[in-house]
Coordinates of C-alpha atoms and ligand atoms in Angstrom, one line a residue:
M1 CA 236.5 119.3 94.2
E2 CA 239.3 120.8 97.3
T3 CA 238.7 122.3 100.5
R4 CA 240.1 124.7 102.1
N5 CA 239.7 125.9 105.5
L6 CA 236.9 128.4 107.0
I7 CA 239.0 131.1 108.6
G8 CA 236.3 134.2 108.7
Y9 CA 234.2 136.4 105.7
N10 CA 237.4 137.1 104.0
Y11 CA 240.7 135.4 105.7
Q12 CA 243.0 133.0 102.2
P13 CA 243.4 129.9 103.5
E14 CA 247.5 128.6 102.8
L15 CA 247.1 125.2 100.1
G16 CA 249.1 122.9 103.4
N17 CA 249.5 119.6 102.9
K18 CA 246.3 117.5 101.3
F19 CA 244.0 114.2 102.0
K20 CA 240.8 112.5 101.0
A21 CA 237.8 110.9 102.7
V22 CA 237.9 107.1 102.0
D23 CA 234.9 105.0 101.7
P24 CA 235.1 103.5 104.6
S25 CA 233.0 99.4 102.6
L26 CA 235.4 100.1 100.4
G27 CA 238.7 101.1 101.8
T28 CA 239.0 103.3 98.2
D29 CA 239.3 107.0 98.4
L30 CA 236.2 109.2 97.6
P31 CA 236.0 112.1 95.9
G32 CA 237.2 115.1 97.2
E33 CA 241.3 116.6 98.5
F34 CA 240.7 118.6 101.7
Y35 CA 243.9 120.0 103.1
A36 CA 245.5 120.1 106.3
A37 CA 244.9 122.8 107.9
S38 CA 249.1 124.8 109.7
I39 CA 249.8 125.9 112.3
S40 CA 249.7 129.4 111.5
E41 CA 245.7 129.1 110.8
A42 CA 245.4 128.1 113.5
N43 CA 246.4 131.0 115.3
A44 CA 243.9 133.0 112.9
A45 CA 241.0 131.2 113.7
M46 CA 241.6 132.1 117.2
E47 CA 242.2 135.4 116.8
L48 CA 239.1 135.8 114.6
A49 CA 237.4 134.1 116.8
D50 CA 238.8 136.0 119.9
K51 CA 238.4 139.4 117.8
A52 CA 234.1 138.1 116.9
F53 CA 233.6 136.6 120.8
A54 CA 234.5 141.1 121.6
T55 CA 231.1 141.4 119.9
Y56 CA 229.1 138.5 120.1
R57 CA 229.0 138.5 123.5
N58 CA 227.6 141.3 122.7
I59 CA 224.5 140.5 120.5
S60 CA 221.2 139.9 121.5
G61 CA 219.5 136.7 122.0
E62 CA 216.7 137.1 119.9
K63 CA 219.5 138.0 117.0
K64 CA 221.4 134.4 117.5
A65 CA 218.8 132.7 118.1
A66 CA 218.0 133.7 114.0
F67 CA 221.6 132.6 113.3
L68 CA 221.1 129.1 115.9
R69 CA 217.4 128.7 112.9
S70 CA 219.4 130.0 109.6
I71 CA 222.4 127.2 110.2
A72 CA 218.7 124.5 110.5
E73 CA 217.3 126.4 107.3
E74 CA 220.8 126.1 105.4
I75 CA 220.9 122.0 106.4
I76 CA 217.5 121.6 105.2
A77 CA 218.4 123.2 101.8
I78 CA 221.3 121.3 101.3
G79 CA 219.1 118.6 100.7
P80 CA 219.9 114.8 99.4
P81 CA 224.1 115.4 98.3
L82 CA 224.5 115.8 102.6
I83 CA 223.0 112.2 103.1
E84 CA 224.9 110.9 100.5
R85 CA 227.7 112.4 101.6
A86 CA 227.6 111.1 105.1
M87 CA 226.3 107.7 104.1
L88 CA 230.0 106.9 101.8
E89 CA 232.1 109.0 104.6
S90 CA 230.6 106.5 107.2
G91 CA 228.7 103.6 106.0
L92 CA 226.1 105.0 108.8
P93 CA 222.5 104.2 106.2
D94 CA 220.5 106.1 104.3
T95 CA 217.1 105.6 107.3
R96 CA 219.9 106.3 110.0
L97 CA 221.5 110.1 108.9
Q98 CA 218.4 111.1 107.1
G99 CA 217.6 110.7 111.8
E100 CA 220.6 112.3 112.6
R101 CA 219.8 115.4 110.5
G102 CA 216.7 115.8 111.9
R103 CA 218.2 116.0 115.6
T104 CA 221.1 118.7 114.2
T105 CA 218.8 121.0 112.6
N106 CA 216.2 119.7 116.1
Q107 CA 218.9 120.7 119.0
L108 CA 220.0 123.9 116.3
K109 CA 215.9 125.6 116.8
M110 CA 215.6 124.6 120.8
F111 CA 219.0 126.2 122.0
A112 CA 217.4 130.1 119.9
D113 CA 214.1 128.6 121.6
L114 CA 215.8 128.5 124.4
L115 CA 217.0 131.7 124.3
D116 CA 213.8 133.3 123.3
E117 CA 212.0 132.3 126.3
G118 CA 215.2 133.7 128.8
S119 CA 215.5 132.3 131.7
W120 CA 219.0 130.2 131.2
V121 CA 221.0 132.8 132.2
E122 CA 219.7 132.1 136.1
A123 CA 219.2 136.0 136.8
I124 CA 219.2 136.7 140.7
I125 CA 218.2 139.3 141.4
D126 CA 219.6 140.6 145.1
T127 CA 217.8 144.1 146.3
A128 CA 219.4 147.1 148.3
I129 CA 217.6 147.1 151.9
P130 CA 219.6 150.3 153.1
D131 CA 218.2 149.9 156.5
R132 CA 219.1 146.1 157.6
Q133 CA 220.3 146.3 160.7
P134 CA 223.6 145.8 161.5
L135 CA 224.7 146.7 158.6
P136 CA 222.4 147.5 155.1
R137 CA 222.3 144.5 152.7
I138 CA 224.1 146.0 149.0
D139 CA 223.0 145.3 145.6
I140 CA 223.7 142.0 144.0
R141 CA 223.0 140.7 141.0
K142 CA 223.5 137.8 139.0
M143 CA 224.1 136.3 136.0
M144 CA 226.0 133.4 133.4
V145 CA 228.4 135.3 131.2
P146 CA 229.9 133.0 128.1
L147 CA 232.9 131.9 128.4
G148 CA 234.9 133.0 125.4
P149 CA 235.9 131.0 122.6
C150 CA 235.2 127.2 122.0
V151 CA 237.2 124.0 119.7
V152 CA 234.9 121.7 119.2
F153 CA 236.7 118.2 117.9
G154 CA 234.2 116.2 116.2
A155 CA 233.3 112.9 116.8
S156 CA 233.3 110.4 114.1
N157 CA 230.1 109.3 115.6
F158 CA 227.4 111.4 114.4
P159 CA 229.2 113.5 111.5
M160 CA 226.0 115.3 112.0
A161 CA 224.5 115.5 115.0
F162 CA 227.9 115.9 117.1
S163 CA 229.9 117.3 114.5
V164 CA 229.9 120.8 113.0
A165 CA 226.8 121.9 113.5
G166 CA 226.1 119.6 116.0
G167 CA 225.0 120.0 119.9
D168 CA 227.9 121.2 121.4
T169 CA 228.0 124.0 119.0
A170 CA 224.7 124.9 119.3
A171 CA 224.6 125.5 123.0
A172 CA 228.4 127.5 122.5
L173 CA 226.5 130.4 120.2
A174 CA 223.2 130.1 122.2
A175 CA 225.9 130.5 125.0
G176 CA 228.0 133.5 123.0
C177 CA 231.2 131.3 122.7
P178 CA 232.4 131.8 118.7
V179 CA 233.6 127.9 117.8
I180 CA 236.7 126.5 116.6
V181 CA 235.4 122.6 115.1
K182 CA 238.4 120.5 114.5
A183 CA 236.9 118.6 112.1
H184 CA 236.9 114.8 112.1
P185 CA 239.0 113.1 109.6
A186 CA 236.9 110.2 109.1
H187 CA 234.0 112.2 107.4
P188 CA 235.5 115.6 105.9
G189 CA 233.0 115.5 103.7
T190 CA 230.6 115.9 105.1
S191 CA 231.6 118.8 107.5
A192 CA 232.4 120.8 104.7
L193 CA 228.6 121.1 103.2
V194 CA 227.8 121.8 106.7
A195 CA 230.5 124.3 106.9
E196 CA 229.8 126.4 104.5
A197 CA 225.5 126.3 105.6
I198 CA 226.5 128.0 108.6
K199 CA 228.5 130.3 107.2
K200 CA 226.0 131.6 105.1
A201 CA 223.2 132.0 108.3
A202 CA 226.5 133.7 109.6
E203 CA 226.6 136.0 107.0
K204 CA 222.8 136.5 106.1
T205 CA 222.3 136.9 109.6
G206 CA 224.5 139.2 110.5
M207 CA 227.4 137.5 112.3
P208 CA 230.9 139.4 112.9
E209 CA 233.0 137.3 111.2
G210 CA 235.3 135.2 112.9
V211 CA 231.9 133.9 115.4
F212 CA 232.5 130.1 113.3
S213 CA 235.8 128.7 111.8
I214 CA 236.7 124.7 110.7
L215 CA 240.2 123.1 110.6
Y216 CA 241.6 120.2 109.0
D217 CA 243.5 117.6 109.6
D218 CA 244.3 114.2 109.3
G219 CA 246.7 114.1 111.9
Y220 CA 246.6 115.8 116.4
A221 CA 249.3 119.1 115.4
I222 CA 245.8 121.4 115.1
G223 CA 243.8 119.8 117.4
E224 CA 246.9 120.5 119.9
A225 CA 247.4 124.0 118.7
L226 CA 244.2 125.3 119.2
V227 CA 244.1 123.2 122.9
K228 CA 247.6 125.0 123.6
H229 CA 246.5 128.6 122.4
P230 CA 245.9 130.8 124.9
K231 CA 242.6 132.3 123.7
T232 CA 240.9 129.1 123.6
K233 CA 238.6 129.5 127.2
I234 CA 236.5 125.8 126.2
V235 CA 237.5 122.2 125.2
T236 CA 233.9 119.9 123.5
F237 CA 235.0 116.5 122.6
T238 CA 233.5 113.4 122.6
G239 CA 235.5 109.8 121.5
S240 CA 238.6 107.3 122.5
F241 CA 240.0 107.6 126.3
K242 CA 243.1 107.9 125.0
G243 CA 242.9 111.3 123.1
G244 CA 240.4 112.9 125.2
M245 CA 242.9 112.3 128.3
A246 CA 245.4 113.2 126.2
L247 CA 243.4 116.9 125.5
V248 CA 243.1 117.7 129.4
K249 CA 246.2 116.6 130.4
M250 CA 246.9 119.6 127.5
A251 CA 244.7 122.0 128.7
R252 CA 245.7 121.5 132.9
E253 CA 249.9 121.5 132.2
R254 CA 248.6 125.0 130.4
Y255 CA 249.7 128.7 131.0
E256 CA 245.9 129.2 132.4
P257 CA 244.1 126.1 132.5
I258 CA 241.0 124.9 130.9
P259 CA 237.4 123.4 130.7
V260 CA 238.0 120.1 128.1
F261 CA 234.0 119.0 128.7
A262 CA 235.0 115.3 127.0
E263 CA 232.9 112.1 126.7
M264 CA 235.2 108.8 126.3
G265 CA 233.5 105.7 126.4
S266 CA 231.5 104.1 128.7
T267 CA 230.2 100.3 128.2
N268 CA 226.0 100.7 130.4
P269 CA 225.9 97.9 132.3
I270 CA 222.5 96.2 132.7
I271 CA 221.0 94.9 136.0
F272 CA 218.2 91.8 135.2
L273 CA 216.6 90.9 138.6
P274 CA 215.7 87.6 138.4
K275 CA 211.9 87.8 138.5
A276 CA 212.3 90.1 134.9
L277 CA 214.1 87.2 133.4
E278 CA 211.3 84.8 134.8
N279 CA 208.9 86.1 133.5
R280 CA 210.4 87.7 130.6
A281 CA 212.9 86.0 129.6
E282 CA 212.5 86.5 126.0
D283 CA 211.5 89.8 125.4
L284 CA 214.2 91.2 126.8
A285 CA 216.5 89.9 124.4
K286 CA 215.1 91.9 121.8
L287 CA 218.2 93.8 123.9
S288 CA 219.9 92.5 120.7
A289 CA 218.4 95.5 118.1
S290 CA 219.9 98.2 121.6
I291 CA 222.8 95.8 121.0
T292 CA 224.1 96.0 117.1
A293 CA 222.5 98.9 115.9
N294 CA 224.4 100.6 113.3
A295 CA 227.2 98.6 114.5
G296 CA 227.0 99.6 118.1
Q297 CA 228.6 102.8 117.6
F298 CA 226.9 104.9 120.0
C299 CA 228.1 105.9 123.6
T300 CA 225.2 104.5 125.7
Q301 CA 225.4 100.5 123.5
P302 CA 225.0 98.5 126.5
G303 CA 228.0 97.0 126.7
L304 CA 227.4 94.9 129.3
L305 CA 224.6 92.5 130.6
I306 CA 225.0 91.8 134.9
A307 CA 222.5 89.0 135.8
I308 CA 222.8 85.6 138.3
K309 CA 222.7 82.2 137.1
S310 CA 219.5 80.9 136.8
D311 CA 217.1 78.5 134.7
A312 CA 215.1 80.9 133.2
L313 CA 219.1 83.2 132.6
D314 CA 219.7 80.7 129.6
R315 CA 217.0 80.9 128.5
F316 CA 217.7 84.3 127.3
K317 CA 221.0 83.5 126.4
N318 CA 219.4 80.9 124.4
A319 CA 217.0 84.0 122.5
L320 CA 219.5 87.1 122.5
A321 CA 221.4 83.5 120.6
I322 CA 218.6 83.7 118.0
A323 CA 218.5 87.1 117.6
I324 CA 222.2 88.0 117.2
A325 CA 222.6 85.6 114.4
D326 CA 220.8 87.4 112.6
V327 CA 221.8 90.9 112.5
N328 CA 223.6 91.3 109.3
S329 CA 227.2 91.6 109.1
A330 CA 227.7 95.7 108.9
T331 CA 230.0 98.6 108.3
M332 CA 232.0 100.6 111.0
L333 CA 232.6 104.1 111.2
T334 CA 236.4 103.2 109.5
P335 CA 238.9 101.2 109.3
G336 CA 240.5 101.8 112.8
I337 CA 237.3 101.8 115.0
C338 CA 236.7 98.6 113.2
A339 CA 240.5 96.9 114.4
N340 CA 239.8 98.6 117.3
F341 CA 237.1 96.5 117.4
N342 CA 238.4 93.2 116.7
K343 CA 241.2 94.1 118.7
L344 CA 239.4 94.8 121.2
S345 CA 237.2 91.9 121.2
G346 CA 239.5 89.5 119.9
G347 CA 241.3 89.9 123.4
I348 CA 238.9 89.2 125.4
I349 CA 236.5 86.6 123.7
A350 CA 240.8 84.5 123.2
D351 CA 240.8 85.1 127.1
D352 CA 240.3 81.4 128.5
S353 CA 237.5 82.5 131.3
V354 CA 235.5 82.8 128.2
S355 CA 232.2 82.1 125.9
I356 CA 231.3 83.0 123.6
I357 CA 227.4 83.0 123.9
A358 CA 225.8 84.6 120.2
Q359 CA 227.7 85.0 117.3
S360 CA 226.6 86.5 114.4
D361 CA 226.8 84.8 110.9
K362 CA 225.7 87.2 108.4
I363 CA 228.8 88.5 107.2
D364 CA 228.8 91.1 104.3
N365 CA 232.0 90.0 102.2
S366 CA 231.6 91.5 99.6
K367 CA 233.0 95.5 102.0
I368 CA 235.9 95.2 104.5
N369 CA 235.4 96.9 107.6
Q370 CA 232.5 94.9 108.7
G371 CA 231.1 94.7 112.3
V372 CA 230.4 91.3 112.8
A373 CA 228.1 91.2 116.3
V374 CA 228.8 89.3 119.7
V375 CA 228.2 88.5 122.8
T376 CA 230.1 87.3 125.4
E377 CA 229.5 85.2 129.1
I378 CA 232.1 85.8 132.1
T379 CA 231.7 84.6 135.4
A380 CA 231.1 87.4 138.2
A381 CA 235.0 85.9 139.8
A382 CA 236.4 85.7 136.7
F383 CA 234.8 89.3 135.6
L384 CA 236.6 91.1 139.3
A385 CA 239.9 89.1 138.7
D386 CA 241.1 91.3 135.2
E387 CA 240.1 95.4 135.1
K388 CA 240.6 94.8 130.8
F389 CA 236.9 92.9 131.1
K390 CA 236.0 96.0 132.1
E391 CA 236.7 98.1 129.4
E392 CA 234.8 99.7 127.0
V393 CA 234.9 97.5 123.3
F394 CA 233.3 100.0 120.7
G395 CA 231.0 97.4 118.1
P396 CA 228.6 95.2 118.1
Y397 CA 229.9 93.6 121.2
S398 CA 228.5 92.6 124.3
M399 CA 229.7 90.8 127.8
L400 CA 227.2 89.3 130.1
V401 CA 228.7 88.3 133.6
V402 CA 227.3 85.9 135.5
A403 CA 227.1 85.8 138.9
D404 CA 226.1 83.1 141.5
D405 CA 223.6 85.3 143.9
V406 CA 222.7 88.9 145.0
A407 CA 226.0 89.9 147.0
Q408 CA 228.1 89.0 144.0
M409 CA 226.1 90.5 141.7
E410 CA 226.1 94.2 143.3
Q411 CA 229.9 93.2 144.3
V412 CA 230.9 93.2 140.2
V413 CA 228.2 97.0 140.5
D414 CA 230.8 98.5 143.0
S415 CA 233.9 97.3 141.0
L416 CA 232.9 99.7 138.0
H417 CA 234.2 103.0 136.6
G418 CA 231.5 105.7 135.4
Q419 CA 228.3 105.2 133.2
L420 CA 227.0 107.0 131.1
T421 CA 224.4 105.2 132.1
A422 CA 222.6 102.0 133.8
T423 CA 220.3 100.2 133.2
I424 CA 218.3 98.0 135.4
M425 CA 215.1 95.8 134.4
T426 CA 213.1 94.4 136.8
E427 CA 209.2 93.5 137.9
S428 CA 207.9 96.2 140.0
D429 CA 206.9 94.0 143.3
E430 CA 210.9 92.6 143.4
L431 CA 212.9 96.4 143.1
A432 CA 211.7 97.2 145.9
N433 CA 214.3 93.3 147.8
Y434 CA 216.6 95.6 145.2
K435 CA 217.5 99.2 146.7
S436 CA 221.1 98.7 147.4
I437 CA 221.7 98.3 143.6
T438 CA 219.8 100.9 142.6
D439 CA 221.4 103.1 145.5
K440 CA 224.8 101.7 143.7
L441 CA 223.5 102.7 140.4
V442 CA 221.9 105.9 140.7
N443 CA 226.7 106.4 142.1
L444 CA 227.3 105.5 138.9
A445 CA 226.5 106.5 136.0
G446 CA 224.8 110.1 135.0
R447 CA 220.9 108.7 133.6
V448 CA 219.2 106.0 135.2
I449 CA 216.2 103.5 133.1
L450 CA 214.3 101.1 134.2
N451 CA 212.5 98.7 132.0
G452 CA 214.1 100.8 128.8
P453 CA 217.1 99.9 126.3
P454 CA 220.0 102.5 126.8
T455 CA 219.6 103.5 123.5
G456 CA 217.9 105.8 122.0
V457 CA 219.7 109.5 123.7
E458 CA 215.5 112.0 124.0
V459 CA 217.3 115.6 123.1
G460 CA 214.9 117.2 125.8
N461 CA 214.6 119.5 128.7
A462 CA 215.4 116.4 131.5
I463 CA 218.3 115.0 129.6
Q464 CA 221.6 113.6 131.6
H465 CA 223.9 112.5 128.9
G466 CA 227.3 112.6 130.9
G467 CA 227.7 110.8 133.9
P468 CA 231.1 110.4 136.7
F469 CA 235.0 109.9 134.8
P470 CA 235.8 108.2 133.1
S471 CA 232.3 108.8 131.0
T472 CA 233.4 112.3 131.0
S473 CA 236.1 114.7 131.8
D474 CA 232.6 116.6 134.2
S475 CA 230.1 114.6 136.0
R476 CA 228.2 118.0 136.3
F477 CA 227.6 118.4 133.2
T478 CA 225.5 117.2 130.2
S479 CA 226.6 117.5 126.6
V480 CA 222.7 116.7 125.2
G481 CA 219.8 118.6 126.0
I482 CA 219.6 122.5 127.5
S483 CA 221.4 121.8 130.3
S484 CA 224.1 121.6 127.8
I485 CA 224.6 125.0 127.8
K486 CA 225.7 125.6 131.2
R487 CA 228.9 124.4 129.5
F488 CA 229.6 128.5 127.7
V489 CA 229.5 130.0 131.0
R490 CA 230.4 131.3 134.7
P491 CA 227.8 133.4 136.5
V492 CA 229.1 137.4 137.4
A493 CA 227.3 139.4 139.9
W494 CA 227.1 143.3 139.7
Q495 CA 227.4 145.1 142.7
N496 CA 226.2 148.5 143.8
W497 CA 225.4 148.9 140.0
N498 CA 222.3 151.9 139.0
E499 CA 219.6 150.1 137.5
E500 CA 219.7 151.9 134.2
L501 CA 224.3 150.2 133.8
L502 CA 222.4 147.1 134.1
P503 CA 221.7 144.9 131.7
D504 CA 218.5 143.8 130.1
E505 CA 218.5 140.5 132.2
L506 CA 219.3 142.4 135.2
K507 CA 217.1 144.8 135.6
T508 CA 214.1 144.7 137.7
G509 CA 211.1 146.3 135.7
N510 CA 212.3 144.0 131.9
P511 CA 209.5 142.2 131.4
L512 CA 211.9 139.0 130.0
N513 CA 210.7 135.7 131.0
I514 CA 213.5 134.6 133.5
W515 CA 213.1 134.0 137.2
R516 CA 214.6 136.8 140.1
L517 CA 214.7 136.2 144.0
F518 CA 213.3 139.8 144.9
N519 CA 214.2 139.8 149.2
N520 CA 214.9 136.2 149.1
E521 CA 211.3 135.6 148.1
W522 CA 211.6 133.8 144.2
K523 CA 209.1 135.7 142.1
K524 CA 208.3 135.7 137.9
Ligands
NAP601 P1 239.5 109.5 118.7 O1 240.7 109.7 118.7 O2 238.1 109.5 119.6 O3 239.8 110.8 117.8 C1 238.4 111.8 118.9 C2 239.3 113.1 117.3 O4 240.2 113.9 118.5 C3 239.9 112.5 116.0 O5 239.2 113.9 115.5 C4 240.9 113.4 116.9 O6 242.1 113.6 115.6 C5 241.8 114.5 118.0 N1 242.7 114.2 119.0 C6 242.8 112.0 119.4 N2 242.6 112.6 120.1 C7 244.2 113.3 120.2 C8 245.2 114.2 120.6 N3 245.3 113.3 121.4 N4 245.8 115.3 120.2 C9 244.6 115.5 119.5 N5 244.1 115.4 118.7 C10 243.4 114.0 119.5 O7 239.1 108.8 117.8 P2 238.1 108.5 116.5 O8 239.0 107.8 115.5 O9 237.2 108.8 116.5 O10 237.9 107.0 118.0 C11 238.8 106.2 118.0 C12 237.8 105.1 119.1 O11 236.8 105.9 120.4 C13 236.7 104.1 119.1 O12 237.4 102.5 119.0 C14 236.7 104.8 120.8 O13 236.6 103.2 121.2 C15 236.3 106.1 121.0 N6 234.9 106.3 120.4 C16 233.9 106.4 121.1 C17 232.9 106.8 121.6 C18 231.7 106.8 122.5 O14 230.5 107.9 122.2 N7 232.0 105.6 123.8 C19 232.7 107.6 120.0 C20 233.3 107.9 119.3 C21 234.5 107.0 119.2 P3 242.4 112.3 114.4 O15 241.3 111.5 114.0 O16 242.8 112.7 113.5 O17 243.4 111.6 115.3

């Protein structure tokens, strides 16, 4: 099997450098070869995307919704080969990938439903008031329009739900933006299967050529060319701080700076209040599942546990040690991610101020690139003294920071960088005494959780998956849920236009289900 770059419907891809996918559990090459894209192919894909934008941006919501639903159907139609290939390429288990496929198709359907409903355009109508004194008010109507061609960098840790037809692609296509995916080199075969599904859906539903393309590359050149292309209007990325910031810098240095929505890592702190530990230390240790699931390779994995020293905390530590010891090692997504995990966790463990409080001894020696769960402990004073302890260690790792008292616990929270999530474990009758900590958590994170694990992100209407820097490059937006469409649009106001010349969404008589503002009064 040879997979070429998919550029529009008819473009004849070049046969450039080839690379192969790797089975991370064995280190062996997987069947199939992938042609890395050339710069001229990146340019061709972007030219086609820009051409498609002129048509696609004006296609009705109904037709775009049909396109998104058709992608979901085509993904399901691939059947078991999709899951089998994703398992081989990612090392993730069958059940996780079945769930991820469901999440991917549900996201597509969720955006289709949003298009049917229509309110995402945020139409606001100020009709004219000709006799207003001292000056008449002119008719002004505003709504969101798509920004233009979007480059989506597939993420390594969600080969489907944050990849080729993942949340970013679904939201961009729903908004009216053509998409070019830069496939993640860790799962090119999975990417190719899903890309074919999108192409079929685009053809079936009559979408313009260039509405979707995918380019493969096992290096940085194509990603850079796409971000720097003058017709690119938006970039989305999930991955390392280094990768995300390289793209942000590139985008800012263009003649026309463009937004890069980068999700770059978070340690997702969990604060344990004293009474919660006293009453249910052993139960709280069940968090071991959130720390270690799928080798801890989740953006919301809890990498930092913060508590005040006590006998109850010792009980929690003992229970956590027992639970973690029982966790099987698991294959990590790529040899690079595993090497990075071992380097970062090893560097921390080697520090004199750090001790290991829990470690798995169930290592599968028949496989390589195994993530072995470990939890370390450090005093708050030592944690505060060195920035390196605040870095994300991507994998089945967490660090317990032990404070002497509440004031020191607050100091630790104050020292943290922006986070996707922050969690507080408490009893309802003690929370009122810790208002200051709760306030700090709201300031720190995009999602604040009471008594629950941060992993298991609900894909819905109210979810916020994006927090202060460096967890994301722009905390005003979410990359999960219906609001994620806002990353791909900008507002335009129509001033003094006749009713019949306005877009349907802005016509006063249109029965579309959209909120409108008539003469400063909200009506449905
Ligand atoms: P990555 O460095 O995050 O890269 C992700 C994608 O961006 C890849 O397609 C990569 O291309 C591309 N890229 C990276 N730097 C680039 C640059 N300077 N110019 C152009 N393209 C660039 O790689 P990863 O292997 O997926 O993950 C590495 C680390 O990222 C992990 O160990 C972990 O620390 C972090 N990570 C975090 C999350 C999270 O959700 N918090 C998720 C995934 C990864 P190439 O692959 O071709 O280099």
